[in-house]
Every structure is written in C-alpha cells, then in structure tokens.
C-alpha cells in the first residue's frame, strides 16, 4: 500500500514508526513530517491543513490510504475532499469532526442521546451566561465553543475570575471560536483518555492512557498540550472501560450515523471517572499527543489493516487487536519558556543515539540543519518513550534515556506516572 501520513508532531512520528513496520507498506509519504521521520518515509513540504495540495499529493503518489494526524486538517474538510476523490481516508469528515471542533455541538449531542456528561448551557451574551453561572458554585467551568489551541477552557476559582473569562471570550479573544461560550458543571474525579477506532458504523476500543497537563512536577504550573503519558491507566479498569463503551462510545457512533454524519477515524474520549462511573469531558477527533506515542508502543498488531478498515467501513471483519503485555510511558522534553513563549534554536545532542530495543525517541518540534545539527523548533520538542514489564521499569528506562540527551535549552517533568505508581 501507498500511504500518505499528514502531520508533523510526535503523534505523527509515532504513527509513522508503527506504519513503517507493516509488511503491507510499499511507500510512506509524510506531509510535512519532521526530522525524526526522515528514515521512515519520504517527507514532502506540504502543510497539514493545505487541503488542495494534500489531495493532489495523495493522487500523485496513488495513495491507497491517507492517515490524518491533526484535527486542523479535518476541520477544514480534508476527509470530505478525499472522499470526493475516492481516496480512502482515516479521519473524520468536517461534520463528524464537530465532535471536537464545537463544544456546544458535542454537549447538545450528548443531551439528545442521553450520554453521561456535566450539566451545561450555551450562551452568546454575557448577561445570560452570568445568570446561568448563578446555578453553580466555584470552581466554575467556562469554555469557548470552538478550537482555541487548547486555551479555550477556564476553570475559575471564584466568581470574579469566571465573569472575566466570559467577558474575555465573548469579547473576541478567540475570534469566532469564542462567539459562543459553554458553561458547565464542575465534575470531580480522575481523568483518563479512552480511544476507539471507528468506521462509521462499528468501532473497536483502542486502549487508554493518562496524561499530565501541567508544565511542572507535582501537577503545578500552566496547562500545556501534555508533558507525558502512560498506558495502561489503572483508573481505566475493565468495568470503567465497559461503562464508557456502552454509555458513551457505542451511542456516539450510532448517534452520529443516525444523524447523517457517520464517524470515521479515531474517537478520543476525555473521561472524568468518579466512583467507577465515567462521564464525558470532551471528545477529540484525533489521537492524543502524547497519548498516541504510548499506544503505538503497546500495540502488537499491524496497525495498517485497522486504519484502512476504518476508512473502508470493514472494521467488523478485523480480528481483535493484540497488545504487548508491557506498560509504556512517554516523557515530553519541552523548550524553556513552554507553553507561553518557548525559546527555539537551542542545540540538542544525543537524541539520535541507540537507547536499546525498549526505548524510542519521537521528534515533535525539531529542525535539522544541513550540517546535521538538531535544534529545537517548537514548544514540545522530543518524546522519550519506553516499554517495560512494569510501569516503574518503563519509567526508569525512559528517564535513563532522558539523562543521556544533552539539551541545556530544554526541561521535562521528573514525575510522569506518579498517579499510577
Ligand atoms: P477540555 O478541553 O474540554 O478537555 O478541558 C480541558 C481540561 O479542563 C480537562 O482536561 C479537565 O481537566 C478540565 N475540565 C473541562 N471541563 C470540566 C468539567 N466540566 N469539570 C471539571 N473539569 C473540567
């Protein structure tokens, strides 16, 4: 098979690493990719949201499958345009991607299908939003409706902060994405991410993970895209997974099909788990980054037949997925100043070393100069991932590798996995 993989982060490097192991693969082209992927496929300098150029590239290489990493490409209709060109695509149509793109859409969908989630209201004016807040007590949850680069959610500790967040969002801070705000009940519990591969009518659970969103040890500091993950997540017990499958994933896949927007690709459910009962925090239309990295390390099956089956609507014919018994962990190395103002350009040495069979270093935001020198080119820069018989062993292996990478311009958390350990 000729496969086009879209994206350039650590998530896509992990997907490329796994896809490249498939005996079904003839040719892997990655747009735009990153320096870590150079050995896995051909990199093409096409932006991950440049729909016309991506469709042309898929045609040019005779793609049998396009695998879309980031949500931005889905929001602007890459899957729809590929469908028109009869090119199979692992990724949701723009309508189905509304599950990630619009929080108001998802909350209304949950209400229509009676899915467990926080009570909510959607508002376009500040006085109405404030009046609704009166029903709750602190902490208050205020969200911009649309995609806001992970910055559109405010958990306010008091009413003044909550009111300010409403004014800020409706005042245009996020442009159209903040034209509506969603006010939610605050849910207590422990968070975990659960993934499902979907083909429009059927789905297969694809494991779970827990991440660390705060920048610094002890879950302190600003929120980030994710500083580390591990899988499996003990909080996702078989009973919790079954409850999430039956009360969230299955009715969501059925509901989207019934509403004329069949969901294809990976459905990422952010869960809040309290007393064994999962409730939905949010849906995403893509793999989590860095959750994808640990899932790819744990997956034993060839991923390609499953990605293709999602696109072709043949998931029900696939055998059950096989997983390595080991645990996996991912430690994110970020550039100093991340998330507010990461300093790019600092030199990284030792990231390409051979760390042994159980350690893989995925690149996220790196650049390689013509002389081969690797530098930081983004906020999250490297993902040091490892497998181990136990999470402790995986963690020891990952941190041993982190210690061998010389990057004075970077930082990382030293406590990834603490909740499970
Ligand atoms: P979201 O982008 O919707 O996942 O929100 C980002 C983060 O805010 C989540 O990972 C949670 O930690 C937190 N959060 C969002 N909604 C709620 C809620 N209703 N109750 C408690 N925490 C929430």
Tab-separated table of C-alpha atoms and ligand atoms in Angstrom:
chain	number	residue	atom	x	y	z
A	1	UNK	CA	0.000	0.000	0.000
A	2	UNK	CA	0.999	3.588	-0.648
A	3	UNK	CA	0.184	5.639	2.417
A	4	UNK	CA	0.152	9.390	2.909
A	5	UNK	CA	0.505	10.446	6.544
A	6	UNK	CA	-0.462	14.029	7.388
A	7	UNK	CA	1.137	15.938	10.264
A	8	UNK	CA	4.457	16.827	11.819
A	9	UNK	CA	4.387	16.221	15.576
A	10	UNK	CA	5.349	13.479	17.982
A	11	UNK	CA	1.977	11.847	17.392
A	12	UNK	CA	2.693	11.560	13.677
A	13	UNK	CA	6.248	10.331	14.261
A	14	UNK	CA	4.794	7.537	16.419
A	15	UNK	CA	2.220	6.712	13.719
A	16	UNK	CA	4.955	6.697	11.065
A	17	UNK	CA	7.121	4.413	13.235
A	18	UNK	CA	4.263	1.938	13.560
A	19	UNK	CA	3.065	2.156	9.948
A	20	UNK	CA	6.651	1.676	8.703
A	21	UNK	CA	6.726	-1.740	10.427
A	22	UNK	CA	3.795	-3.013	8.369
A	23	UNK	CA	4.532	-5.730	5.813
A	24	UNK	CA	1.669	-4.238	3.774
A	25	UNK	CA	3.537	-0.978	3.231
A	26	UNK	CA	5.015	-0.173	-0.187
A	27	UNK	CA	5.615	3.548	0.180
A	28	UNK	CA	5.136	6.020	3.038
A	29	UNK	CA	4.959	9.723	2.228
A	30	UNK	CA	4.663	12.207	5.094
A	31	UNK	CA	3.424	15.787	4.782
A	32	UNK	CA	5.160	17.723	6.145
A	33	UNK	CA	6.770	15.404	8.729
A	34	UNK	CA	9.765	16.250	10.905
A	35	UNK	CA	13.476	15.322	11.007
A	36	UNK	CA	12.824	12.294	13.217
A	37	UNK	CA	10.777	10.694	10.436
A	38	UNK	CA	13.390	11.033	7.681
A	39	UNK	CA	14.362	7.373	7.909
A	40	UNK	CA	10.753	6.135	7.915
A	41	UNK	CA	9.325	7.734	4.797
A	42	UNK	CA	9.601	10.483	2.186
A	43	UNK	CA	8.962	13.944	3.600
A	44	UNK	CA	7.064	16.454	1.464
A	45	UNK	CA	6.850	20.140	2.337
A	46	UNK	CA	3.047	20.364	2.225
A	47	UNK	CA	1.215	21.959	5.162
A	48	UNK	CA	-1.006	19.713	7.275
A	49	UNK	CA	-4.073	21.914	6.606
A	50	UNK	CA	-3.419	22.672	2.916
A	51	UNK	CA	-6.324	20.600	1.624
A	52	UNK	CA	-5.928	21.094	-2.159
A	53	UNK	CA	-2.184	20.346	-2.011
A	54	UNK	CA	-2.732	17.275	0.152
A	55	UNK	CA	-5.383	15.904	-2.214
A	56	UNK	CA	-3.019	16.457	-5.157
A	57	UNK	CA	-0.198	14.746	-3.304
A	58	UNK	CA	-2.431	11.779	-2.451
A	59	UNK	CA	-3.338	11.498	-6.153
A	60	UNK	CA	0.256	11.890	-7.277
A	61	UNK	CA	1.522	9.014	-5.132
A	62	UNK	CA	-1.516	6.835	-5.848
A	63	UNK	CA	-2.367	6.741	-2.153
A	64	UNK	CA	-4.345	3.698	-1.056
A	65	UNK	CA	-4.855	5.369	2.303
A	66	UNK	CA	-4.425	8.825	3.826
A	67	UNK	CA	-3.893	8.907	7.595
A	68	UNK	CA	-4.669	12.289	9.152
A	69	UNK	CA	-2.954	13.162	12.427
A	70	UNK	CA	-4.036	16.670	13.443
A	71	UNK	CA	-7.581	17.984	13.821
A	72	UNK	CA	-6.933	21.197	11.874
A	73	UNK	CA	-6.965	19.287	8.577
A	74	UNK	CA	-10.228	17.567	9.496
A	75	UNK	CA	-11.943	20.809	10.461
A	76	UNK	CA	-11.277	22.247	7.007
A	77	UNK	CA	-12.634	19.182	5.227
A	78	UNK	CA	-9.636	17.089	4.165
A	79	UNK	CA	-11.589	13.842	4.673
A	80	UNK	CA	-14.508	15.210	2.637
A	81	UNK	CA	-12.308	16.250	-0.296
A	82	UNK	CA	-10.510	12.876	-0.257
A	83	UNK	CA	-13.877	11.087	-0.274
A	84	UNK	CA	-14.855	13.080	-3.372
A	85	UNK	CA	-11.598	11.904	-4.965
A	86	UNK	CA	-12.379	8.282	-3.933
A	87	UNK	CA	-9.240	8.094	-1.783
A	88	UNK	CA	-9.717	6.173	1.485
A	89	UNK	CA	-9.061	8.379	4.500
A	90	UNK	CA	-8.505	7.582	8.159
A	91	UNK	CA	-10.048	10.704	9.651
A	92	UNK	CA	-13.428	12.307	10.276
A	93	UNK	CA	-15.390	14.447	7.833
A	94	UNK	CA	-15.822	18.102	8.771
A	95	UNK	CA	-19.334	17.359	10.034
A	96	UNK	CA	-18.236	14.395	12.140
A	97	UNK	CA	-15.244	16.364	13.436
A	98	UNK	CA	-17.750	18.762	15.011
A	99	UNK	CA	-17.433	16.429	17.995
A	100	UNK	CA	-14.074	18.102	18.571
A	101	UNK	CA	-14.470	21.397	16.788
A	102	UNK	CA	-17.592	22.608	18.613
A	103	UNK	CA	-18.071	22.038	22.321
A	104	UNK	CA	-21.656	23.282	22.002
A	105	UNK	CA	-22.330	20.699	19.277
A	106	UNK	CA	-20.975	17.924	21.480
A	107	UNK	CA	-22.909	18.993	24.572
A	108	UNK	CA	-26.146	19.222	22.544
A	109	UNK	CA	-25.368	15.806	21.003
A	110	UNK	CA	-24.869	14.350	24.499
A	111	UNK	CA	-28.204	15.835	25.571
A	112	UNK	CA	-30.009	14.402	22.510
A	113	UNK	CA	-28.557	10.937	23.145
A	114	UNK	CA	-28.612	10.985	26.932
A	115	UNK	CA	-24.851	10.500	27.352
A	116	UNK	CA	-23.293	10.990	30.802
A	117	UNK	CA	-21.579	14.406	30.986
A	118	UNK	CA	-21.634	17.640	33.010
A	119	UNK	CA	-24.775	19.834	33.061
A	120	UNK	CA	-24.290	22.819	30.742
A	121	UNK	CA	-25.635	25.850	28.951
A	122	UNK	CA	-24.568	27.597	25.721
A	123	UNK	CA	-24.653	31.422	25.525
A	124	UNK	CA	-23.942	34.227	23.101
A	125	UNK	CA	-24.315	37.137	25.525
A	126	UNK	CA	-22.561	37.842	28.810
A	127	UNK	CA	-25.681	38.655	30.899
A	128	UNK	CA	-27.272	35.300	30.008
A	129	UNK	CA	-24.035	33.415	30.672
A	130	UNK	CA	-23.644	35.140	34.047
A	131	UNK	CA	-27.217	34.404	35.040
A	132	UNK	CA	-26.605	30.700	34.320
A	133	UNK	CA	-23.454	30.746	36.481
A	134	UNK	CA	-25.687	31.569	39.481
A	135	UNK	CA	-26.794	27.932	39.450
A	136	UNK	CA	-23.295	26.696	40.266
A	137	UNK	CA	-20.695	27.307	42.924
A	138	UNK	CA	-16.909	27.550	42.470
A	139	UNK	CA	-14.952	26.215	40.688
A	140	UNK	CA	-16.694	27.424	37.548
A	141	UNK	CA	-16.076	25.888	34.118
A	142	UNK	CA	-16.162	28.281	31.139
A	143	UNK	CA	-15.277	27.185	27.616
A	144	UNK	CA	-15.014	28.872	24.247
A	145	UNK	CA	-17.179	26.878	21.816
A	146	UNK	CA	-14.582	26.441	19.060
A	147	UNK	CA	-10.948	25.394	18.672
A	148	UNK	CA	-8.738	27.745	20.676
A	149	UNK	CA	-5.376	25.946	20.617
A	150	UNK	CA	-6.033	24.350	23.996
A	151	UNK	CA	-6.504	27.732	25.675
A	152	UNK	CA	-10.274	27.949	25.469
A	153	UNK	CA	-11.097	26.313	28.813
A	154	UNK	CA	-11.053	28.283	32.064
A	155	UNK	CA	-11.596	26.648	35.441
A	156	UNK	CA	-12.289	29.741	37.572
A	157	UNK	CA	-11.800	29.550	41.332
A	158	UNK	CA	-14.124	32.471	42.064
A	159	UNK	CA	-16.953	34.408	40.524
A	160	UNK	CA	-14.860	37.437	39.503
A	161	UNK	CA	-12.485	35.206	37.503
A	162	UNK	CA	-15.453	33.432	35.937
A	163	UNK	CA	-17.122	36.688	34.896
A	164	UNK	CA	-13.835	37.943	33.465
A	165	UNK	CA	-13.417	34.732	31.438
A	166	UNK	CA	-16.900	35.144	29.969
A	167	UNK	CA	-16.195	38.768	29.001
A	168	UNK	CA	-12.836	37.805	27.573
A	169	UNK	CA	-14.219	35.015	25.363
A	170	UNK	CA	-17.363	36.811	24.193
A	171	UNK	CA	-15.247	39.955	23.765
A	172	UNK	CA	-13.395	38.316	20.888
A	173	UNK	CA	-10.192	36.941	22.439
A	174	UNK	CA	-10.546	33.763	20.341
A	175	UNK	CA	-12.368	35.331	17.409
A	176	UNK	CA	-15.217	33.208	16.020
A	177	UNK	CA	-14.203	30.284	18.280
A	178	UNK	CA	-15.396	32.379	21.228
A	179	UNK	CA	-18.615	33.701	19.682
A	180	UNK	CA	-20.439	31.289	21.982
A	181	UNK	CA	-19.440	30.124	25.444
A	182	UNK	CA	-20.301	26.867	27.157
A	183	UNK	CA	-20.800	26.983	30.934
A	184	UNK	CA	-20.526	23.601	32.650
A	185	UNK	CA	-20.982	21.982	35.997
A	186	UNK	CA	-17.576	21.174	37.551
A	187	UNK	CA	-17.015	17.402	37.654
A	188	UNK	CA	-14.940	15.781	40.389
A	189	UNK	CA	-12.882	12.665	39.743
A	190	UNK	CA	-9.824	11.316	37.983
A	191	UNK	CA	-9.254	11.968	34.282
A	192	UNK	CA	-8.250	9.429	31.651
A	193	UNK	CA	-8.344	9.177	27.869
A	194	UNK	CA	-10.018	6.315	26.039
A	195	UNK	CA	-9.653	5.739	22.301
A	196	UNK	CA	-11.857	3.942	19.784
A	197	UNK	CA	-11.261	3.199	16.112
A	198	UNK	CA	-14.466	3.846	14.171
A	199	UNK	CA	-15.592	3.073	10.625
A	200	UNK	CA	-18.891	4.944	10.553
A	201	UNK	CA	-20.966	2.113	11.971
A	202	UNK	CA	-18.689	-0.171	14.010
A	203	UNK	CA	-15.908	0.564	16.453
A	204	UNK	CA	-13.066	-1.159	18.309
A	205	UNK	CA	-11.759	0.100	21.639
A	206	UNK	CA	-8.125	1.085	21.191
A	207	UNK	CA	-6.877	1.311	24.749
A	208	UNK	CA	-6.431	4.171	27.124
A	209	UNK	CA	-3.846	6.403	28.727
A	210	UNK	CA	-3.425	9.092	31.332
A	211	UNK	CA	-1.553	12.302	30.723
A	212	UNK	CA	-0.027	15.138	32.685
A	213	UNK	CA	-1.252	18.517	31.502
A	214	UNK	CA	0.598	20.874	33.831
A	215	UNK	CA	4.074	22.058	32.909
A	216	UNK	CA	5.889	21.240	36.145
A	217	UNK	CA	6.331	18.443	38.693
A	218	UNK	CA	3.537	17.900	41.178
A	219	UNK	CA	0.945	18.982	38.589
A	220	UNK	CA	1.917	22.626	39.044
A	221	UNK	CA	2.337	25.461	36.581
A	222	UNK	CA	0.448	26.366	33.416
A	223	UNK	CA	-1.623	23.961	31.343
A	224	UNK	CA	0.165	22.513	28.323
A	225	UNK	CA	-0.627	20.225	25.421
A	226	UNK	CA	0.683	17.385	27.622
A	227	UNK	CA	4.033	16.777	29.333
A	228	UNK	CA	3.876	12.991	29.477
A	229	UNK	CA	1.642	9.924	29.405
A	230	UNK	CA	1.496	6.318	30.375
A	231	UNK	CA	-0.570	3.327	29.368
A	232	UNK	CA	-2.327	1.284	30.574
A	233	UNK	CA	-4.014	3.636	33.047
A	234	UNK	CA	-5.078	1.765	36.196
A	235	UNK	CA	-8.128	4.027	36.601
A	236	UNK	CA	-9.485	2.621	33.313
A	237	UNK	CA	-10.466	-0.695	34.875
A	238	UNK	CA	-12.311	-3.228	32.705
A	239	UNK	CA	-15.561	-2.119	34.362
A	240	UNK	CA	-14.919	1.573	33.660
A	241	UNK	CA	-13.943	0.758	30.061
A	242	UNK	CA	-17.102	-1.282	29.585
A	243	UNK	CA	-19.233	1.522	31.016
A	244	UNK	CA	-17.567	4.078	28.727
A	245	UNK	CA	-18.019	1.745	25.752
A	246	UNK	CA	-21.702	1.092	26.407
A	247	UNK	CA	-22.831	4.502	27.614
A	248	UNK	CA	-20.602	6.794	25.551
A	249	UNK	CA	-18.740	5.293	22.590
A	250	UNK	CA	-21.449	2.946	21.249
A	251	UNK	CA	-24.285	5.513	21.422
A	252	UNK	CA	-21.997	8.169	19.941
A	253	UNK	CA	-21.057	6.059	16.919
A	254	UNK	CA	-24.714	5.025	16.447
A	255	UNK	CA	-25.970	8.577	17.045
A	256	UNK	CA	-23.578	10.183	14.555
A	257	UNK	CA	-24.597	7.632	11.906
A	258	UNK	CA	-28.279	8.225	12.636
A	259	UNK	CA	-27.769	11.982	12.316
A	260	UNK	CA	-26.164	11.604	8.897
A	261	UNK	CA	-22.569	12.262	9.993
A	262	UNK	CA	-21.047	8.787	10.348
A	263	UNK	CA	-17.854	8.955	12.390
A	264	UNK	CA	-14.688	7.505	10.824
A	265	UNK	CA	-11.236	7.629	12.326
A	266	UNK	CA	-10.208	7.658	15.938
A	267	UNK	CA	-12.616	8.910	18.568
A	268	UNK	CA	-10.793	10.182	21.640
A	269	UNK	CA	-12.953	10.397	24.746
A	270	UNK	CA	-11.650	12.535	27.601
A	271	UNK	CA	-13.275	10.984	30.653
A	272	UNK	CA	-13.844	12.057	34.247
A	273	UNK	CA	-14.141	8.975	36.425
A	274	UNK	CA	-15.791	9.128	39.818
A	275	UNK	CA	-16.905	6.108	41.839
A	276	UNK	CA	-16.339	3.853	38.833
A	277	UNK	CA	-18.622	5.914	36.600
A	278	UNK	CA	-17.105	7.643	33.552
A	279	UNK	CA	-18.556	10.938	32.304
A	280	UNK	CA	-17.510	12.748	29.151
A	281	UNK	CA	-15.282	15.821	29.498
A	282	UNK	CA	-14.694	16.215	25.787
A	283	UNK	CA	-14.364	14.374	22.505
A	284	UNK	CA	-11.464	14.808	20.109
A	285	UNK	CA	-11.396	13.661	16.501
A	286	UNK	CA	-7.734	12.547	16.525
A	287	UNK	CA	-5.221	10.636	18.589
A	288	UNK	CA	-4.000	12.436	21.689
A	289	UNK	CA	-0.467	13.795	21.592
A	290	UNK	CA	1.392	12.298	23.536
A	291	UNK	CA	-1.157	9.521	24.217
A	292	UNK	CA	-0.664	8.172	20.689
A	293	UNK	CA	3.019	7.566	21.381
A	294	UNK	CA	2.400	5.130	24.247
A	295	UNK	CA	-0.425	3.393	22.382
A	296	UNK	CA	1.830	2.779	19.370
A	297	UNK	CA	4.493	1.282	21.654
A	298	UNK	CA	1.959	-1.044	23.232
A	299	UNK	CA	0.178	-2.124	20.050
A	300	UNK	CA	1.349	-5.511	18.826
A	301	UNK	CA	-0.944	-5.884	15.799
A	302	UNK	CA	-0.067	-4.342	12.473
A	303	UNK	CA	-1.931	-1.024	12.556
A	304	UNK	CA	-2.332	-0.604	8.801
A	305	UNK	CA	-5.246	-3.057	8.272
A	306	UNK	CA	-7.165	-1.314	11.062
A	307	UNK	CA	-6.570	2.190	9.744
A	308	UNK	CA	-7.672	1.046	6.297
A	309	UNK	CA	-10.711	-0.768	7.701
A	310	UNK	CA	-11.840	2.461	9.395
A	311	UNK	CA	-11.701	4.217	6.038
A	312	UNK	CA	-13.341	1.346	4.134
A	313	UNK	CA	-16.097	0.524	6.638
A	314	UNK	CA	-14.823	-3.012	7.239
A	315	UNK	CA	-13.802	-2.872	10.894
A	316	UNK	CA	-16.217	-5.672	11.820
A	317	UNK	CA	-14.162	-8.067	9.676
A	318	UNK	CA	-10.900	-7.371	11.517
A	319	UNK	CA	-9.562	-9.764	14.171
A	320	UNK	CA	-9.309	-8.426	17.741
A	321	UNK	CA	-6.372	-6.095	18.353
A	322	UNK	CA	-3.335	-7.575	20.090
A	323	UNK	CA	-1.345	-5.630	22.651
A	324	UNK	CA	2.035	-6.116	24.285
A	325	UNK	CA	1.643	-7.010	27.941
A	326	UNK	CA	4.180	-4.323	28.879
A	327	UNK	CA	3.449	-0.833	30.119
A	328	UNK	CA	4.594	2.191	28.148
A	329	UNK	CA	5.496	5.718	29.154
A	330	UNK	CA	6.298	8.938	27.330
A	331	UNK	CA	8.289	11.822	28.795
A	332	UNK	CA	7.993	15.086	26.875
A	333	UNK	CA	11.072	17.287	26.602
A	334	UNK	CA	9.978	20.890	26.055
A	335	UNK	CA	11.849	24.074	25.201
A	336	UNK	CA	12.434	26.510	28.039
A	337	UNK	CA	9.603	29.016	28.190
A	338	UNK	CA	6.966	26.500	27.026
A	339	UNK	CA	3.996	26.869	26.950
A	340	UNK	CA	3.890	30.694	26.954
A	341	UNK	CA	6.985	31.563	24.908
A	342	UNK	CA	9.208	28.591	24.048
A	343	UNK	CA	12.745	29.558	23.074
A	344	UNK	CA	13.647	27.861	19.820
A	345	UNK	CA	17.020	27.331	18.206
A	346	UNK	CA	18.886	25.674	21.086
A	347	UNK	CA	21.120	22.740	20.138
A	348	UNK	CA	20.191	19.156	21.104
A	349	UNK	CA	22.843	16.430	21.210
A	350	UNK	CA	22.415	12.701	21.678
A	351	UNK	CA	18.761	12.366	20.695
A	352	UNK	CA	19.584	10.029	17.805
A	353	UNK	CA	21.591	7.555	19.917
A	354	UNK	CA	20.561	3.898	20.136
A	355	UNK	CA	18.879	3.563	23.531
A	356	UNK	CA	18.127	-0.145	23.204
A	357	UNK	CA	15.120	-2.104	21.971
A	358	UNK	CA	12.647	-0.795	24.570
A	359	UNK	CA	13.250	2.932	24.129
A	360	UNK	CA	12.138	5.101	21.206
A	361	UNK	CA	12.647	8.841	20.891
A	362	UNK	CA	9.992	10.553	18.789
A	363	UNK	CA	10.574	14.040	17.465
A	364	UNK	CA	7.876	16.687	17.905
A	365	UNK	CA	9.295	20.164	17.270
A	366	UNK	CA	12.812	19.751	15.901
A	367	UNK	CA	14.787	21.083	12.959
A	368	UNK	CA	17.885	19.563	11.412
A	369	UNK	CA	20.405	21.940	9.866
A	370	UNK	CA	22.205	20.879	6.659
A	371	UNK	CA	25.258	20.031	8.792
A	372	UNK	CA	23.111	17.559	10.752
A	373	UNK	CA	22.852	19.609	13.939
A	374	UNK	CA	19.480	19.169	15.651
A	375	UNK	CA	17.806	22.215	17.189
A	376	UNK	CA	14.563	22.987	19.000
A	377	UNK	CA	11.878	24.315	16.659
A	378	UNK	CA	8.757	24.271	18.807
A	379	UNK	CA	7.353	24.092	22.321
A	380	UNK	CA	7.258	20.341	22.808
A	381	UNK	CA	10.396	19.088	21.133
A	382	UNK	CA	11.138	15.420	21.884
A	383	UNK	CA	9.133	12.491	23.269
A	384	UNK	CA	11.252	9.927	25.068
A	385	UNK	CA	9.183	6.733	25.200
A	386	UNK	CA	9.874	3.340	26.742
A	387	UNK	CA	8.276	-0.020	27.393
A	388	UNK	CA	8.810	-2.149	30.486
A	389	UNK	CA	7.447	-5.192	32.269
A	390	UNK	CA	6.027	-2.722	34.793
A	391	UNK	CA	5.337	0.983	34.592
A	392	UNK	CA	8.228	1.508	37.021
A	393	UNK	CA	10.611	-0.282	34.674
A	394	UNK	CA	9.321	1.634	31.653
A	395	UNK	CA	9.750	4.855	33.588
A	396	UNK	CA	13.304	4.002	34.684
A	397	UNK	CA	14.236	3.206	31.077
A	398	UNK	CA	12.714	6.430	29.763
A	399	UNK	CA	14.404	8.643	32.343
A	400	UNK	CA	17.749	6.865	31.800
A	401	UNK	CA	17.488	7.836	28.116
A	402	UNK	CA	16.410	11.385	29.005
A	403	UNK	CA	19.595	11.634	31.071
A	404	UNK	CA	21.709	10.824	28.011
A	405	UNK	CA	20.252	13.581	25.858
A	406	UNK	CA	22.222	16.774	26.169
A	407	UNK	CA	19.903	19.741	25.775
A	408	UNK	CA	20.561	22.679	28.077
A	409	UNK	CA	17.695	24.643	26.464
A	410	UNK	CA	15.031	22.128	27.452
A	411	UNK	CA	13.119	20.929	30.501
A	412	UNK	CA	10.910	17.988	31.417
A	413	UNK	CA	8.837	16.698	34.290
A	414	UNK	CA	10.538	14.133	36.523
A	415	UNK	CA	7.320	12.605	37.880
A	416	UNK	CA	5.488	11.186	34.848
A	417	UNK	CA	3.380	8.249	36.014
A	418	UNK	CA	3.223	9.276	39.679
A	419	UNK	CA	-0.517	8.772	39.911
A	420	UNK	CA	-0.304	5.155	38.775
A	421	UNK	CA	2.869	4.390	40.762
B	1	LIG	P1	-11.367	20.206	27.598
B	1	LIG	O1	-10.546	20.963	26.596
B	1	LIG	O2	-12.837	20.371	27.441
B	1	LIG	O3	-10.927	18.796	27.770
B	1	LIG	O4	-10.965	20.850	29.015
B	1	LIG	C1	-9.611	20.921	29.436
B	1	LIG	C2	-9.491	20.437	30.851
B	1	LIG	O5	-10.330	21.191	31.715
B	1	LIG	C3	-9.926	18.995	31.046
B	1	LIG	O6	-8.913	18.100	30.761
B	1	LIG	C4	-10.313	18.994	32.522
B	1	LIG	O7	-9.164	18.863	33.339
B	1	LIG	C5	-10.879	20.351	32.724
B	1	LIG	N1	-12.344	20.343	32.592
B	1	LIG	C6	-13.050	20.594	31.478
B	1	LIG	N2	-14.380	20.502	31.712
B	1	LIG	C7	-14.509	20.172	33.014
B	1	LIG	C8	-15.639	19.931	33.864
B	1	LIG	N3	-16.892	20.058	33.423
B	1	LIG	N4	-15.387	19.600	35.151
B	1	LIG	C9	-14.117	19.519	35.609
B	1	LIG	N5	-13.032	19.733	34.877
B	1	LIG	C10	-13.205	20.067	33.577
